[in-house]
């Protein structure tokens, strides 16, 4: 079943075209990575998918229904969004914050239901954030906070989770933990994941399929192995990248170029 | 202390203030005057025609200003937002200043001309802010904030202009009006006139507490969680502005309550709006009633503008709270 379908979708910001004629589809339960150089339109694309940006041309369908036909709450029950880490200080505790993910199911004056409590407890459990449920969000490290944001998105109970650079600003340990967490959610909960990432290696190892954007156009769409070819990568990134074989899984991954000897 | 207990304490304190305030003042009034049994019939009149309406008005005004302050601080994610940030009070002051300058003394349905002009001024500023925000497309709070501040400054200089051009007595009346106070609002007519605005405004804000929580976490996150941002912000803006407009038309711009009551209550009960909003309503109403009682008694028979008391009393109280709770926030 197709959960997201874009049909010649274009988006401009003022006079500047950001996305041009983008078409692709995401199947239920898929893990799709969106990659591309800076300014390619990755974040814009993911915001358009959750209607955080409006006004593009072309068609976006969510679960077979045009995006614009959903009410905000209906949409929130289908799609949740984990924004790029922005260091905003939010004055709530972890538990209060995750509970806010239940907003699309709450009515104005009613108390929090048993169902809501259960969803929050589950999300805290699954993300390993239950131990600091009572702490203020502002006192957490970047990695812990990212897990809490994912927990809130899970509590929202949506079958599609959009993530914007989920691991970019994290240290190695937290990168690994968040990556493992996303894999777990994807496999065990059957959630469809669409993640924007700068990290091609991460995309290749984790995702089922990759969409690469260049200057707002889809430059590549296909299985991870196929993007890892020098000519394809050069076309997308405009620079040559060094590929080696991953020692555990045999997939090609990128390693940084060593500086030329003469520059030493 | 848990949050329900804090709310109960606030409720008890508010009830105490409201019950005691009408019996405090220059003239001694016995409790029995409530049901019309007093040695001196003036006592009954003082209680029922002066003090009780005034306490009701103070309660409404404090509640409205504090609630609107909370709504604006959440909506703009700005701790310095006040009920007057969007120019409602400047509009009202300009309306009042025009009426005073023209020297018109009239009343319609027992509302004074100044109040009616002030209310009209408040409405003009609300519509201007709304119109300017719409003209730039959408419901950006940044545009709203800038439009409000610009209109505020524009109206303020028009007020200065009127003050400069008026004669001494009228200029003084304008200045006095801008200080705010409840000594003009002494009948049940004003109370009944303001009540529908305050009641509906407060109910709407209470209805939107979940949304205010989410908006504090950021617009994008709120929208992705299902908050219809444009509509929510517009409803909050109109609900808060209308009740502030109605209150300011009668009482003038009483400062401090709208800015500090939300902060004081946040220190007492935390930032969660489902608890914060009712706390702010109770605290704001009780606090302004207390301040107004002091305003009319400390240097009786002369009255102080209540705005002076709110800041004199509230400022140190807020600082004390801030310092004593340092570890938690």
Coordinates of C-alpha atoms in Angstrom, one line a residue:
Chain A
X1 CA 0.0 0.0 0.0
X2 CA 1.3 3.4 -0.9
X3 CA 1.2 5.8 2.1
X4 CA 2.9 8.8 0.5
X5 CA 2.7 9.8 -3.2
X6 CA 4.2 12.9 -4.7
X7 CA 3.1 13.7 -8.3
X8 CA 5.2 16.5 -10.1
X9 CA 5.3 18.5 -6.9
X10 CA 7.0 21.9 -7.1
X11 CA 7.5 24.5 -4.3
X12 CA 8.9 28.0 -4.5
X13 CA 9.9 30.4 -1.7
X14 CA 9.2 33.8 -3.2
X15 CA 10.7 33.7 -6.6
X16 CA 13.2 31.0 -5.8
X17 CA 12.2 27.4 -6.8
X18 CA 13.1 25.1 -4.0
X19 CA 11.5 21.8 -5.3
X20 CA 11.0 21.1 -9.0
X21 CA 8.8 18.5 -10.4
X22 CA 9.4 16.0 -7.6
X23 CA 7.6 12.6 -7.9
X24 CA 8.1 9.5 -5.9
X25 CA 6.1 7.2 -3.6
X26 CA 6.6 5.6 -0.2
X27 CA 5.2 2.2 0.6
X28 CA 3.8 1.2 4.0
X29 CA 6.5 0.0 6.3
X30 CA 9.3 1.3 4.2
X31 CA 12.4 3.1 5.5
X32 CA 13.1 5.9 3.1
X33 CA 16.2 8.1 3.4
X34 CA 16.3 11.5 1.7
X35 CA 19.8 12.7 0.9
X36 CA 21.5 15.4 -1.1
X37 CA 23.8 18.4 -0.8
X38 CA 23.1 21.5 1.3
X39 CA 20.3 23.6 -0.2
X40 CA 18.9 20.7 -2.3
X41 CA 15.5 21.1 -0.7
X42 CA 15.5 18.1 1.7
X43 CA 14.1 19.9 4.7
X44 CA 11.6 21.8 2.5
X45 CA 10.4 18.5 1.1
X46 CA 9.9 16.9 4.5
X47 CA 8.0 20.0 5.8
X48 CA 5.8 19.9 2.7
X49 CA 4.9 16.3 3.5
X50 CA 3.7 17.3 6.9
X51 CA 2.0 20.5 5.6
X52 CA 4.3 22.6 7.7
X53 CA 4.9 24.5 4.5
X54 CA 1.9 25.0 2.2
X55 CA 1.4 26.4 -1.3
X56 CA 3.3 24.1 -3.6
X57 CA 1.9 23.0 -7.0
X58 CA 1.3 19.4 -8.0
X59 CA -0.1 16.7 -5.8
X60 CA 0.8 15.1 -2.5
X61 CA -1.3 12.2 -1.4
X62 CA -1.2 10.6 2.0
X63 CA -2.8 7.2 2.2
X64 CA -4.6 7.8 -1.1
X65 CA -6.2 11.1 -0.1
X66 CA -4.9 14.6 -1.1
X67 CA -2.9 16.2 1.7
X68 CA -5.0 19.4 1.6
X69 CA -8.2 17.5 2.4
X70 CA -7.0 16.4 5.9
X71 CA -7.8 18.4 9.0
X72 CA -4.8 19.2 11.2
X73 CA -5.7 16.6 13.8
X74 CA -6.5 13.9 11.2
X75 CA -3.1 14.5 9.6
X76 CA -1.4 14.3 13.0
X77 CA -2.9 10.9 13.6
X78 CA -1.2 9.6 10.4
X79 CA 2.1 11.6 10.4
X80 CA 4.4 12.7 13.2
X81 CA 7.5 14.8 12.8
X82 CA 10.8 15.0 14.6
X83 CA 12.4 18.4 13.8
X84 CA 16.1 19.2 13.4
X85 CA 17.6 19.7 16.9
X86 CA 17.4 23.5 17.4
X87 CA 18.3 23.8 21.1
X88 CA 15.0 25.5 21.9
X89 CA 14.4 25.6 25.6
X90 CA 11.1 24.1 26.4
X91 CA 9.9 24.5 30.0
X92 CA 8.3 21.0 30.3
X93 CA 9.3 17.7 31.8
X94 CA 10.0 14.8 29.6
X95 CA 6.7 13.1 30.5
X96 CA 4.6 16.3 29.9
X97 CA 6.3 16.8 26.6
X98 CA 5.7 13.2 25.4
X99 CA 2.1 13.5 26.6
X100 CA 1.7 16.4 24.3
X101 CA 2.1 14.0 21.4
X102 CA -1.3 12.7 22.4
X103 CA -2.9 16.0 21.4
X104 CA -4.8 14.7 18.3
X105 CA -6.7 12.3 20.6
X106 CA -7.5 14.8 23.4
X107 CA -10.6 16.9 23.9
X108 CA -10.4 20.3 25.5
X109 CA -11.6 19.7 29.1
X110 CA -11.2 16.0 29.5
X111 CA -8.7 14.4 31.7
X112 CA -5.9 12.3 30.2
X113 CA -7.3 8.9 29.4
X114 CA -5.9 5.5 30.3
X115 CA -5.2 4.9 26.6
X116 CA -3.1 8.1 26.5
X117 CA -1.1 7.1 29.6
X118 CA -0.4 3.7 28.1
X119 CA 0.8 5.2 24.8
X120 CA 3.1 7.5 26.7
X121 CA 4.5 4.8 28.9
X122 CA 5.1 2.6 25.9
X123 CA 6.9 5.3 24.0
X124 CA 9.1 6.1 27.0
X125 CA 9.8 2.4 27.4
X126 CA 10.7 1.8 23.7
X127 CA 13.0 4.8 23.5
X128 CA 14.7 4.1 26.8
X129 CA 13.7 7.5 28.1
X130 CA 11.5 6.3 31.0
X131 CA 14.4 6.8 33.5
X132 CA 14.4 10.6 33.0
X133 CA 10.6 11.0 32.6
X134 CA 10.4 13.5 35.5
X135 CA 13.4 15.6 34.4
X136 CA 13.0 19.0 32.6
X137 CA 13.7 18.8 28.9
X138 CA 16.2 21.6 29.2
X139 CA 18.5 19.6 31.5
X140 CA 19.0 16.7 28.9
X141 CA 21.9 16.3 26.6
X142 CA 21.4 16.5 22.8
X143 CA 21.3 12.7 22.4
X144 CA 18.8 12.2 25.2
X145 CA 16.6 15.0 23.9
X146 CA 16.6 13.5 20.5
X147 CA 15.3 10.3 21.9
X148 CA 12.6 12.2 23.8
X149 CA 11.5 13.9 20.6
X150 CA 11.2 10.5 19.0
X151 CA 9.3 9.2 22.0
X152 CA 6.8 12.1 21.6
X153 CA 6.4 11.3 17.9
X154 CA 5.7 7.6 18.8
X155 CA 3.2 8.6 21.4
X156 CA 1.4 10.4 18.7
X157 CA 0.5 6.9 17.3
X158 CA 1.1 7.8 13.7
X159 CA 2.1 5.2 11.1
X160 CA 4.4 7.6 9.3
X161 CA 7.3 9.2 11.1
X162 CA 9.2 12.0 9.4
X163 CA 12.7 12.9 10.8
X164 CA 14.9 15.8 9.9
X165 CA 18.6 15.0 10.5
X166 CA 18.0 12.7 13.4
X167 CA 21.6 11.9 14.1
X168 CA 23.5 14.9 12.7
X169 CA 24.5 16.7 15.9
X170 CA 25.1 13.6 18.1
X171 CA 28.2 11.9 19.3
X172 CA 29.1 8.4 18.2
X173 CA 27.4 6.6 21.1
X174 CA 24.1 8.6 20.7
X175 CA 24.3 8.3 16.9
X176 CA 24.4 4.5 17.4
X177 CA 21.6 4.5 19.9
X178 CA 19.3 6.7 17.9
X179 CA 20.0 4.6 14.8
X180 CA 19.3 1.4 16.6
X181 CA 16.1 3.0 18.0
X182 CA 14.9 3.9 14.6
X183 CA 15.6 0.4 13.3
X184 CA 13.7 -1.0 16.2
X185 CA 10.7 1.2 15.6
X186 CA 10.8 0.4 11.9
X187 CA 11.0 -3.3 12.4
X188 CA 8.9 -4.0 15.5
X189 CA 6.2 -1.4 15.2
X190 CA 6.0 -1.5 11.4
X191 CA 6.2 2.3 11.2
X192 CA 7.0 3.9 7.9
X193 CA 10.0 6.1 8.3
X194 CA 11.1 9.0 6.1
X195 CA 14.4 10.5 7.3
X196 CA 16.4 13.4 5.9
X197 CA 20.0 12.8 6.5
X198 CA 23.4 14.1 5.5
X199 CA 25.0 10.8 6.4
X200 CA 25.0 8.6 3.3
X201 CA 26.6 5.7 5.2
X202 CA 23.8 5.8 7.7
X203 CA 21.3 5.9 4.8
X204 CA 22.9 3.0 3.0
X205 CA 23.1 0.8 6.1
X206 CA 19.7 1.5 7.5
X207 CA 17.2 2.4 4.8
X208 CA 15.3 0.3 2.2
X209 CA 15.4 3.0 -0.4
X210 CA 17.1 6.3 -1.0
X211 CA 15.9 9.5 -2.7
X212 CA 18.6 11.9 -3.6
X213 CA 17.8 15.6 -4.3
X214 CA 20.0 17.9 -6.3
X215 CA 18.9 21.6 -6.8
X216 CA 15.3 20.6 -6.0
X217 CA 15.0 17.7 -8.4
X218 CA 15.1 14.0 -7.8
X219 CA 18.6 13.0 -8.9
X220 CA 18.3 9.4 -7.8
X221 CA 15.7 7.1 -6.5
X222 CA 16.4 3.5 -5.8
X223 CA 18.0 0.9 -3.6
X224 CA 21.0 1.9 -1.4
X225 CA 23.5 -0.2 -3.3
X226 CA 22.9 1.6 -6.5
X227 CA 23.6 5.1 -5.2
X228 CA 27.0 4.0 -4.0
X229 CA 28.7 4.3 -7.3
X230 CA 31.3 7.0 -8.0
X231 CA 29.6 8.3 -11.1
X232 CA 26.2 8.6 -9.4
X233 CA 27.6 10.2 -6.3
X234 CA 29.6 12.7 -8.4
X235 CA 26.4 13.7 -10.2
X236 CA 24.6 14.3 -6.9
X237 CA 27.3 15.9 -4.8
X238 CA 29.5 17.5 -7.5
X239 CA 32.7 16.0 -5.9
X240 CA 34.4 12.7 -6.0
X241 CA 34.0 10.5 -3.0
X242 CA 36.1 7.6 -1.8
X243 CA 34.2 4.3 -1.5
X244 CA 35.3 1.2 0.5
X245 CA 33.6 -2.0 1.3
X246 CA 32.0 -2.2 4.8
X247 CA 33.8 -5.0 6.7
X248 CA 30.6 -6.4 8.2
X249 CA 27.9 -6.2 5.5
X250 CA 29.8 -5.8 2.3
X251 CA 28.0 -2.7 1.2
X252 CA 30.0 0.2 -0.2
X253 CA 30.4 3.1 2.3
X254 CA 32.2 6.4 2.1
X255 CA 35.4 7.2 3.9
X256 CA 37.0 10.7 4.1
X257 CA 39.7 11.5 1.6
X258 CA 43.2 11.8 3.2
X259 CA 44.8 15.1 2.4
X260 CA 47.2 15.0 -0.5
X261 CA 50.8 14.3 0.6
X262 CA 52.1 17.6 -0.8
X263 CA 49.9 19.6 1.6
X264 CA 51.3 18.0 4.7
Chain B
X1 CA 2.9 21.0 47.2
X2 CA 1.1 19.5 44.3
X3 CA -0.6 21.6 41.7
X4 CA -4.2 20.9 42.8
X5 CA -3.3 22.0 46.3
X6 CA -1.8 25.2 45.0
X7 CA -5.0 25.9 43.1
X8 CA -7.1 25.2 46.2
X9 CA -4.9 27.7 48.2
X10 CA -5.3 30.3 45.5
X11 CA -9.0 29.8 45.4
X12 CA -9.3 30.2 49.2
X13 CA -7.1 33.3 49.1
X14 CA -9.2 34.8 46.3
X15 CA -12.4 34.0 48.2
X16 CA -11.0 35.6 51.3
X17 CA -9.9 38.8 49.5
X18 CA -13.2 39.1 47.8
X19 CA -15.2 38.6 51.0
X20 CA -13.1 41.0 53.1
X21 CA -12.4 43.8 50.7
X22 CA -15.9 45.3 50.6
X23 CA -15.7 45.8 54.4
X24 CA -12.4 47.6 54.4
X25 CA -12.4 51.4 53.9
X26 CA -12.7 54.8 55.4
X27 CA -16.3 54.2 56.6
X28 CA -16.9 51.2 58.9
X29 CA -19.5 48.9 57.4
X30 CA -21.0 46.0 59.4
X31 CA -21.5 42.6 57.9
X32 CA -25.2 43.0 58.4
X33 CA -25.3 45.7 55.8
X34 CA -25.2 42.9 53.3
X35 CA -28.8 42.1 54.0
X36 CA -29.8 45.7 54.6
X37 CA -29.6 45.8 58.4
X38 CA -27.4 48.7 59.4
X39 CA -27.7 51.6 61.9
X40 CA -27.0 54.1 59.1
X41 CA -28.6 53.7 55.6
X42 CA -25.5 55.3 54.0
X43 CA -23.6 52.2 55.2
X44 CA -25.8 50.0 53.0
X45 CA -25.4 52.4 50.1
X46 CA -21.6 52.5 50.5
X47 CA -21.5 48.7 50.5
X48 CA -23.9 48.0 47.7
X49 CA -23.5 51.0 45.4
X50 CA -19.8 51.6 45.8
X51 CA -17.7 48.9 47.3
X52 CA -19.2 45.7 46.0
X53 CA -19.4 46.8 42.4
X54 CA -15.9 48.1 42.7
X55 CA -14.6 44.8 44.1
X56 CA -16.4 43.0 41.3
X57 CA -14.8 45.2 38.7
X58 CA -11.3 44.8 40.2
X59 CA -11.8 41.0 40.2
X60 CA -12.9 41.0 36.5
X61 CA -10.2 43.4 35.4
X62 CA -7.4 41.5 37.2
X63 CA -8.7 38.2 35.9
X64 CA -8.9 39.5 32.3
X65 CA -5.6 41.2 32.3
X66 CA -3.7 38.3 33.8
X67 CA -5.4 35.7 31.5
X68 CA -4.7 37.8 28.4
X69 CA -1.1 38.2 29.5
X70 CA -0.8 34.4 29.8
X71 CA -2.4 33.9 26.4
X72 CA -0.1 36.4 24.7
X73 CA 3.0 35.1 26.4
X74 CA 2.2 31.6 25.2
X75 CA 1.2 32.8 21.7
X76 CA 4.3 34.9 21.1
X77 CA 6.6 32.6 23.1
X78 CA 7.8 35.8 24.7
X79 CA 8.0 36.3 28.5
X80 CA 7.8 40.1 28.0
X81 CA 4.5 40.0 26.2
X82 CA 1.7 41.8 28.0
X83 CA -2.0 42.3 27.3
X84 CA -1.0 45.8 26.0
X85 CA 1.7 44.6 23.6
X86 CA -0.6 44.5 20.6
X87 CA -1.7 48.2 21.1
X88 CA -5.1 47.6 22.7
X89 CA -4.3 50.0 25.5
X90 CA -2.9 52.7 23.2
X91 CA -6.0 52.5 21.1
X92 CA -8.2 52.8 24.1
X93 CA -6.1 55.7 25.5
X94 CA -6.2 57.5 22.2
X95 CA -10.0 57.1 22.2
X96 CA -10.2 58.4 25.7
X97 CA -7.8 61.3 24.9
X98 CA -9.9 62.3 21.9
X99 CA -13.0 62.4 24.0
X100 CA -11.4 64.4 26.7
X101 CA -9.8 66.8 24.2
X102 CA -13.2 67.4 22.6
X103 CA -14.6 68.0 26.0
X104 CA -17.6 65.8 25.2
X105 CA -19.5 64.7 28.3
X106 CA -22.2 62.3 27.4
X107 CA -23.3 58.8 28.3
X108 CA -25.1 56.0 26.5
X109 CA -26.8 53.3 28.5
X110 CA -25.0 54.7 31.5
X111 CA -21.6 54.2 30.0
X112 CA -19.5 57.3 30.0
X113 CA -18.5 58.9 26.7
X114 CA -14.8 58.4 27.6
X115 CA -15.4 54.7 28.1
X116 CA -17.2 54.3 24.8
X117 CA -14.5 56.3 23.0
X118 CA -11.9 54.2 24.7
X119 CA -13.6 51.0 23.7
X120 CA -13.9 52.2 20.1
X121 CA -10.2 53.0 20.1
X122 CA -9.4 49.5 21.4
X123 CA -11.5 48.0 18.6
X124 CA -9.8 50.1 16.0
X125 CA -6.3 49.0 17.2
X126 CA -7.4 45.3 17.2
X127 CA -8.8 45.5 13.7
X128 CA -5.7 47.3 12.5
X129 CA -3.4 44.7 13.9
X130 CA -5.6 41.9 12.4
X131 CA -5.9 43.7 9.0
X132 CA -2.1 44.3 8.8
X133 CA -1.4 40.7 9.7
X134 CA -3.8 39.4 7.1
X135 CA -2.5 41.9 4.5
X136 CA 0.9 40.3 4.8
X137 CA -0.7 36.9 4.3
X138 CA -1.3 34.3 6.9
X139 CA -1.2 34.5 10.7
X140 CA 2.5 35.1 11.4
X141 CA 2.9 36.0 15.1
X142 CA 6.0 38.0 14.2
X143 CA 4.0 40.2 11.9
X144 CA 1.3 40.5 14.5
X145 CA 3.8 41.6 17.1
X146 CA 5.5 44.1 14.9
X147 CA 2.1 45.5 13.7
X148 CA 1.0 45.8 17.4
X149 CA 4.1 47.5 18.5
X150 CA 4.1 49.9 15.5
X151 CA 0.5 50.8 16.1
X152 CA 1.2 51.3 19.8
X153 CA 3.9 53.8 19.1
X154 CA 1.8 55.6 16.5
X155 CA -1.1 56.0 18.8
X156 CA 1.1 57.0 21.7
X157 CA 2.5 59.9 19.7
X158 CA -1.0 61.0 18.7
X159 CA -1.9 61.0 22.4
X160 CA 1.2 63.1 23.2
X161 CA 0.1 65.5 20.4
X162 CA -3.4 65.8 21.9
X163 CA -1.9 66.4 25.3
X164 CA 0.3 69.1 24.0
X165 CA -2.6 70.8 22.2
X166 CA -5.1 70.6 25.1
X167 CA -5.5 73.0 28.0
X168 CA -4.0 72.2 31.4
X169 CA -7.1 70.6 33.0
X170 CA -7.8 68.3 30.0
X171 CA -4.1 67.3 29.7
X172 CA -4.2 66.4 33.4
X173 CA -7.3 64.3 32.9
X174 CA -5.7 62.5 30.0
X175 CA -2.5 61.8 32.0
X176 CA -4.6 60.6 34.9
X177 CA -6.7 58.3 32.6
X178 CA -3.6 56.7 31.2
X179 CA -2.4 55.8 34.7
X180 CA -5.5 53.6 35.1
X181 CA -7.6 53.0 38.1
X182 CA -11.0 51.9 39.3
X183 CA -12.3 55.0 41.0
X184 CA -14.4 55.8 38.0
X185 CA -16.0 52.4 37.8
X186 CA -18.4 52.3 40.6
X187 CA -21.6 50.9 39.4
X188 CA -23.0 47.5 38.5
X189 CA -23.7 48.8 35.0
X190 CA -20.0 48.8 34.1
X191 CA -19.5 45.5 35.8
X192 CA -22.4 44.0 33.7
X193 CA -21.0 45.6 30.6
X194 CA -17.6 44.1 31.0
X195 CA -18.7 40.7 32.3
X196 CA -19.7 39.1 29.0
X197 CA -16.3 40.0 27.4
X198 CA -14.3 38.7 30.3
X199 CA -16.4 35.6 30.8
X200 CA -16.3 34.6 27.2
X201 CA -12.6 35.5 26.8
X202 CA -11.7 33.4 29.9
X203 CA -13.7 30.4 28.7
X204 CA -12.1 30.5 25.3
X205 CA -8.6 30.7 26.8
X206 CA -9.4 27.8 29.1
X207 CA -10.7 25.9 26.1
X208 CA -7.3 26.3 24.4
X209 CA -5.0 25.3 27.2
X210 CA -3.7 22.2 25.3
X211 CA -3.0 24.3 22.3
X212 CA -1.1 26.9 24.3
X213 CA 1.1 24.2 25.8
X214 CA 1.9 23.0 22.3
X215 CA 2.5 26.4 20.9
X216 CA 5.1 27.1 23.6
X217 CA 7.1 24.2 22.2
X218 CA 7.3 25.8 18.8
X219 CA 5.0 26.4 15.8
X220 CA 6.2 23.5 13.7
X221 CA 6.0 21.0 16.5
X222 CA 2.5 22.2 17.4
X223 CA 1.3 22.0 13.9
X224 CA 2.7 18.5 13.4
X225 CA 0.9 17.4 16.6
X226 CA -2.4 18.5 15.1
X227 CA -2.9 22.1 16.3
X228 CA -4.6 24.3 13.6
X229 CA -2.2 27.1 14.2
X230 CA -3.8 29.9 12.2
X231 CA -7.2 29.5 13.6
X232 CA -6.0 28.9 17.2
X233 CA -3.9 32.0 17.2
X234 CA -6.6 34.1 15.7
X235 CA -9.2 33.0 18.3
X236 CA -6.7 33.6 21.1
X237 CA -5.9 37.0 19.8
X238 CA -9.5 38.1 19.5
X239 CA -10.6 36.5 22.8
X240 CA -7.8 38.1 24.8
X241 CA -7.9 41.5 23.0
X242 CA -11.7 41.9 23.3
X243 CA -11.6 41.3 27.0
X244 CA -8.7 43.6 27.5
X245 CA -10.4 46.2 25.4
X246 CA -13.5 46.1 27.5
X247 CA -11.6 46.3 30.8
X248 CA -9.3 49.1 29.6
X249 CA -12.3 51.1 28.4
X250 CA -13.6 51.2 31.9
X251 CA -10.5 51.1 34.1
X252 CA -7.8 52.5 31.9
X253 CA -4.5 50.7 31.3
X254 CA -3.7 49.1 34.6
X255 CA -0.1 47.9 34.3
X256 CA 1.9 45.1 35.8
X257 CA -0.9 42.5 36.5
X258 CA -0.9 41.2 32.9
X259 CA 2.9 40.9 32.7
X260 CA 3.7 39.6 36.1
X261 CA 0.7 37.5 37.2
X262 CA 1.5 34.8 34.7
X263 CA 5.2 34.7 35.8
X264 CA 4.3 34.6 39.5
X265 CA 1.9 31.7 38.9
X266 CA 4.4 29.9 36.7
X267 CA 6.7 29.9 39.7
X268 CA 3.9 28.7 42.0
X269 CA 2.4 26.0 39.8
X270 CA 4.6 25.4 36.7
X271 CA 4.3 26.1 33.0
X272 CA 1.5 23.6 32.2
X273 CA -1.3 25.7 31.0
X274 CA -4.1 23.4 32.1
X275 CA -3.1 24.4 35.7
X276 CA -1.5 27.7 35.0
X277 CA -4.5 29.3 33.4
X278 CA -7.0 28.8 36.2
X279 CA -4.2 29.8 38.7
X280 CA -3.6 33.0 36.8
X281 CA -7.3 33.8 36.7
X282 CA -7.6 33.4 40.5
X283 CA -4.4 35.2 41.3
X284 CA -4.9 38.1 38.9
X285 CA -8.4 38.8 40.2
X286 CA -7.5 38.5 43.8
X287 CA -4.3 40.5 43.4
X288 CA -5.9 43.4 41.7
X289 CA -8.7 43.4 44.2
X290 CA -6.2 43.5 47.0
X291 CA -4.2 46.3 45.3
X292 CA -7.3 48.3 44.7
X293 CA -8.4 48.0 48.3
X294 CA -5.0 49.4 49.3
X295 CA -5.2 52.1 46.6
X296 CA -8.3 53.5 48.1
X297 CA -7.3 53.2 51.8
X298 CA -3.6 53.9 52.2
X299 CA -3.8 57.6 51.9
X300 CA -7.6 58.0 52.3
X301 CA -9.5 60.1 51.6
X302 CA -7.3 60.5 48.5
X303 CA -6.9 57.5 46.2
X304 CA -3.7 56.3 44.6
X305 CA -3.9 55.0 41.0
X306 CA -4.0 51.2 41.4
X307 CA -1.2 50.8 38.8
X308 CA 1.3 52.3 41.3
X309 CA 0.3 49.7 43.9
X310 CA 0.3 46.7 41.6
X311 CA 3.9 47.3 40.7
X312 CA 5.1 48.4 44.1
X313 CA 3.6 45.3 45.8
X314 CA 4.0 42.8 42.9
X315 CA 7.6 43.7 41.9
X316 CA 9.3 42.8 45.2
X317 CA 7.0 39.7 45.6
X318 CA 8.0 38.5 42.2
X319 CA 11.7 39.0 42.9
X320 CA 11.3 37.2 46.3
X321 CA 9.6 34.2 44.5
X322 CA 12.3 34.2 41.8
X323 CA 15.1 34.1 44.3
X324 CA 13.6 31.6 46.7
X325 CA 12.8 29.1 43.9
X326 CA 16.1 29.5 42.0
X327 CA 16.9 25.8 42.2
X328 CA 13.7 24.6 40.5
X329 CA 13.6 26.8 37.4

